[in-house]
């Protein structure tokens, strides 16, 4: 163990820090006098990510979108997802999903003596499409129950987490008015919701290959978490909320997407060629030379 803990700025995602400093007018972050300077690579990665999200222009200055993102006290990927929901007319749903994601996976619980009941209760919330829609479904049903504590108890859901999600959602909704984003709803239609999530999290894409799931850009081997609603379905393209390493590198909170959406939301980041499905490509008829040709 180290004698002193590593300062937080040296071990976290710097996206928010960079956005905040840029919004305060501090542009040269590489030479900024941090009390505990973060690793140079981490800072550069944060700048690259914000550029890809459209929060910074090619000169490293905040864009109009970046200013709005800086107003939202959440991870840049989440704030981009929230702002994209205006275009896809589903901000009601996306605000709920963002609030549920921000309570860190503490929604369901599994008491040891009632594992089967708890798992059945969780499966009752499953919707086709993925885990983000499950979270949305849980929240909407809780609202219908009148924010009932008893309902949470019966469905093996943490009441305190739900209450916190409601507080976060209310706070985000208030900020939406401040940055003049209209609250819209795509009631029952989940394609716009999944597109808005893709617009924020296109960085976190994985595709199914012959040897399992691999992230698209870095070709890292990843696995769907066993608790996921998509664990047995194995869709071809996924977006994940985060990677968690336990026994393997697991994707937590995954949603199924269509690869064409990546070109729609991030044409600057993905090229059509790298999104072609290897499984649909046919091998050329003639792979090698015949014995006669070789003489």
XYZ file of C-alpha atoms in Angstrom:
295
model
C 0.000 0.000 0.000
C 1.174 3.512 -0.706
C 1.597 5.861 2.222
C -0.608 8.527 0.687
C -3.549 8.023 -1.650
C -3.089 9.004 -5.278
C -4.783 12.398 -5.857
C -8.128 11.944 -7.592
C -7.142 14.118 -10.559
C -4.404 11.587 -11.362
C -6.717 8.563 -11.513
C -10.022 9.725 -12.982
C -11.448 10.621 -16.352
C -10.461 14.238 -16.936
C -13.252 15.091 -19.365
C -15.183 17.116 -16.799
C -12.090 18.904 -15.489
C -11.068 19.919 -19.004
C -14.591 21.150 -19.824
C -14.714 23.183 -16.622
C -11.306 24.819 -17.176
C -12.125 25.572 -20.814
C -15.435 27.170 -19.778
C -13.471 29.366 -17.349
C -11.362 30.583 -20.264
C -8.220 28.546 -19.483
C -7.186 27.220 -22.870
C -3.590 26.037 -22.487
C -4.131 22.986 -20.284
C -0.871 21.257 -21.190
C 1.093 24.016 -19.396
C -1.527 24.762 -16.726
C -0.088 24.822 -13.196
C -2.010 21.946 -11.585
C -1.351 21.305 -7.895
C -1.024 17.570 -8.698
C -0.506 17.401 -12.454
C -2.435 14.543 -14.101
C -0.513 12.235 -16.464
C 0.088 13.943 -19.794
C -1.456 11.050 -21.777
C -4.676 11.217 -19.712
C -5.007 14.917 -20.451
C -4.420 14.411 -24.172
C -6.961 11.548 -24.231
C -9.551 13.784 -22.534
C -8.935 16.527 -25.123
C -9.235 13.992 -27.975
C -12.471 12.617 -26.551
C -14.011 16.085 -26.165
C -13.002 16.915 -29.733
C -14.655 13.704 -30.989
C -17.813 14.543 -28.998
C -17.941 17.975 -30.656
C -17.307 19.908 -27.413
C -14.026 21.377 -28.728
C -13.145 22.676 -32.182
C -9.882 21.934 -34.041
C -8.180 24.791 -32.167
C -9.124 23.245 -28.830
C -11.678 25.957 -28.034
C -15.130 25.286 -26.578
C -17.900 25.017 -29.148
C -21.513 26.067 -28.565
C -22.281 22.408 -27.762
C -19.289 22.290 -25.402
C -20.613 25.306 -23.443
C -23.921 23.514 -22.924
C -22.123 20.302 -21.935
C -20.091 22.227 -19.332
C -23.362 23.306 -17.662
C -24.353 19.694 -16.947
C -22.551 18.197 -13.908
C -22.180 14.719 -15.434
C -19.574 12.838 -17.455
C -19.110 14.382 -20.959
C -20.445 11.198 -22.625
C -23.658 11.503 -20.587
C -24.002 15.238 -21.229
C -23.576 14.664 -24.994
C -26.249 11.931 -24.817
C -28.616 14.311 -22.971
C -28.087 17.114 -25.497
C -28.487 14.706 -28.448
C -31.910 13.769 -27.061
C -33.229 17.160 -28.220
C -32.518 16.224 -31.857
C -34.113 12.781 -31.438
C -37.125 14.161 -29.497
C -36.721 11.861 -26.494
C -35.285 14.022 -23.704
C -37.836 12.767 -21.129
C -36.562 9.210 -21.565
C -32.870 10.137 -21.803
C -33.004 12.249 -18.617
C -34.384 9.225 -16.761
C -31.698 6.924 -18.193
C -28.917 9.415 -17.328
C -30.219 9.707 -13.748
C -30.468 5.921 -13.367
C -26.942 5.408 -14.766
C -25.531 7.958 -12.343
C -26.501 5.921 -9.259
C -23.780 3.409 -10.141
C -25.492 0.119 -10.692
C -27.090 0.048 -7.251
C -30.675 -0.463 -8.451
C -31.329 -4.190 -7.961
C -30.357 -6.300 -4.981
C -30.191 -10.092 -4.535
C -30.659 -11.339 -0.976
C -28.909 -14.701 -0.613
C -32.054 -16.465 0.602
C -34.224 -15.122 -2.264
C -31.929 -15.241 -5.281
C -34.501 -16.904 -7.578
C -37.257 -14.409 -6.645
C -34.881 -11.473 -7.090
C -33.714 -12.705 -10.519
C -37.312 -13.245 -11.659
C -38.251 -9.747 -10.481
C -35.342 -8.299 -12.489
C -36.318 -10.280 -15.596
C -39.855 -8.914 -15.417
C -38.431 -5.481 -16.256
C -36.528 -6.664 -19.355
C -37.395 -4.906 -22.618
C -35.997 -5.803 -26.051
C -33.079 -3.503 -26.884
C -30.928 -3.551 -23.789
C -30.172 -2.551 -20.222
C -30.712 1.202 -20.560
C -34.331 0.484 -21.502
C -34.634 -1.817 -18.479
C -33.545 1.090 -16.234
C -36.074 3.356 -17.953
C -38.799 0.751 -17.425
C -37.944 0.389 -13.709
C -38.118 4.151 -13.160
C -41.370 4.580 -15.090
C -43.056 1.768 -13.149
C -41.819 3.282 -9.875
C -43.361 6.623 -10.877
C -46.651 4.817 -11.667
C -46.572 3.235 -8.205
C -46.512 6.741 -6.702
C -42.787 6.474 -5.773
C -43.748 3.626 -3.451
C -41.261 2.145 -0.994
C -43.386 -1.027 -0.767
C -43.215 -1.454 -4.553
C -39.398 -1.305 -4.383
C -39.360 -3.900 -1.607
C -41.605 -6.273 -3.577
C -39.470 -5.919 -6.720
C -36.060 -6.211 -5.012
C -35.140 -2.646 -5.916
C -33.114 -0.290 -3.708
C -35.439 2.495 -2.608
C -32.589 4.847 -1.671
C -31.027 4.493 -5.125
C -34.357 5.264 -6.779
C -34.844 8.331 -4.612
C -31.373 9.520 -5.530
C -32.098 8.942 -9.235
C -35.251 11.056 -8.881
C -33.237 13.894 -7.285
C -30.603 13.738 -10.042
C -33.323 13.709 -12.706
C -35.043 16.779 -11.229
C -31.722 18.618 -11.078
C -30.902 17.756 -14.705
C -34.384 18.795 -15.824
C -33.884 22.191 -14.168
C -30.567 22.615 -15.981
C -32.205 21.739 -19.315
C -34.391 24.829 -18.966
C -31.321 26.914 -18.182
C -29.491 25.835 -21.339
C -32.742 26.155 -23.322
C -33.214 22.535 -24.360
C -36.833 21.548 -24.923
C -38.214 18.589 -22.988
C -39.679 16.148 -25.529
C -40.905 12.554 -25.343
C -40.828 9.580 -27.736
C -43.322 7.586 -25.652
C -43.127 3.892 -26.572
C -40.692 4.385 -29.481
C -37.225 3.292 -28.355
C -35.268 3.747 -31.602
C -34.717 7.521 -30.977
C -33.681 6.721 -27.379
C -31.081 4.201 -28.567
C -29.823 6.661 -31.205
C -29.386 9.399 -28.589
C -27.411 6.975 -26.385
C -25.263 6.110 -29.433
C -24.627 9.826 -30.046
C -23.106 10.134 -26.567
C -21.411 6.765 -26.205
C -20.169 5.996 -29.743
C -16.703 5.724 -28.143
C -17.907 2.607 -26.270
C -18.786 0.306 -29.151
C -18.216 -3.430 -29.343
C -18.951 -5.888 -32.151
C -19.470 -9.624 -32.119
C -16.653 -11.468 -33.899
C -16.001 -15.168 -34.333
C -14.003 -15.129 -31.097
C -16.522 -13.133 -29.024
C -16.969 -9.401 -28.456
C -14.226 -6.922 -29.295
C -14.204 -3.127 -28.958
C -14.272 -1.524 -32.405
C -11.284 0.816 -32.203
C -8.859 -0.947 -29.871
C -9.923 -4.560 -30.514
C -9.966 -5.321 -26.794
C -11.742 -8.574 -25.848
C -14.815 -7.829 -23.700
C -17.779 -9.785 -22.330
C -21.444 -9.031 -21.632
C -22.087 -8.981 -17.883
C -24.160 -12.028 -16.750
C -26.725 -9.677 -15.162
C -27.428 -8.017 -18.500
C -30.762 -8.445 -20.280
C -28.749 -9.161 -23.471
C -26.508 -11.837 -21.892
C -28.090 -14.703 -23.852
C -29.016 -12.755 -26.982
C -25.532 -11.887 -28.287
C -26.476 -9.014 -30.647
C -23.938 -8.150 -33.336
C -23.365 -4.501 -32.291
C -23.388 -3.118 -28.764
C -22.772 0.097 -26.902
C -21.734 -0.237 -23.263
C -21.862 2.292 -20.439
C -18.593 1.223 -18.800
C -16.059 -1.579 -18.584
C -15.626 -3.336 -15.248
C -12.768 -5.734 -14.651
C -13.482 -8.579 -12.211
C -12.558 -12.033 -13.490
C -12.842 -10.739 -17.071
C -13.344 -7.366 -18.754
C -17.129 -7.047 -18.506
C -19.317 -4.500 -20.301
C -21.822 -3.081 -17.853
C -25.186 -1.694 -19.034
C -25.237 -2.613 -22.725
C -27.662 -1.669 -25.470
C -28.105 -3.117 -28.962
C -27.498 -0.719 -31.850
C -27.424 -0.707 -35.622
C -23.935 -0.060 -37.038
C -25.339 2.504 -39.515
C -26.232 4.749 -36.542
C -22.517 5.180 -35.835
C -22.039 6.769 -39.250
C -25.078 8.965 -38.611
C -23.938 10.277 -35.197
C -20.141 10.173 -35.594
C -19.108 10.232 -39.275
C -15.860 11.972 -38.235
C -14.926 9.079 -35.923
C -16.052 5.979 -37.817
C -15.541 5.173 -41.455
C -17.915 2.864 -43.347
C -15.068 0.474 -44.096
C -14.313 -0.334 -40.450
C -18.004 -0.935 -39.761
C -18.422 -3.539 -42.479
C -19.390 -6.884 -41.012
C -16.599 -9.381 -41.501
C -19.134 -12.213 -41.250
C -21.017 -11.014 -44.335
C -17.891 -10.761 -46.488
C -17.466 -13.722 -48.777
C -14.062 -15.206 -49.325
C -12.812 -14.872 -52.904
C -13.574 -17.957 -54.987
C -9.918 -18.556 -55.753
C -7.816 -18.212 -52.651
C -4.596 -19.890 -53.730
C -3.111 -21.260 -56.914
C -3.986 -24.780 -58.026
C -1.407 -27.534 -58.181
C -1.349 -27.326 -62.004
C -0.683 -23.579 -61.940
C 2.208 -24.068 -59.592
C 3.588 -26.567 -62.070
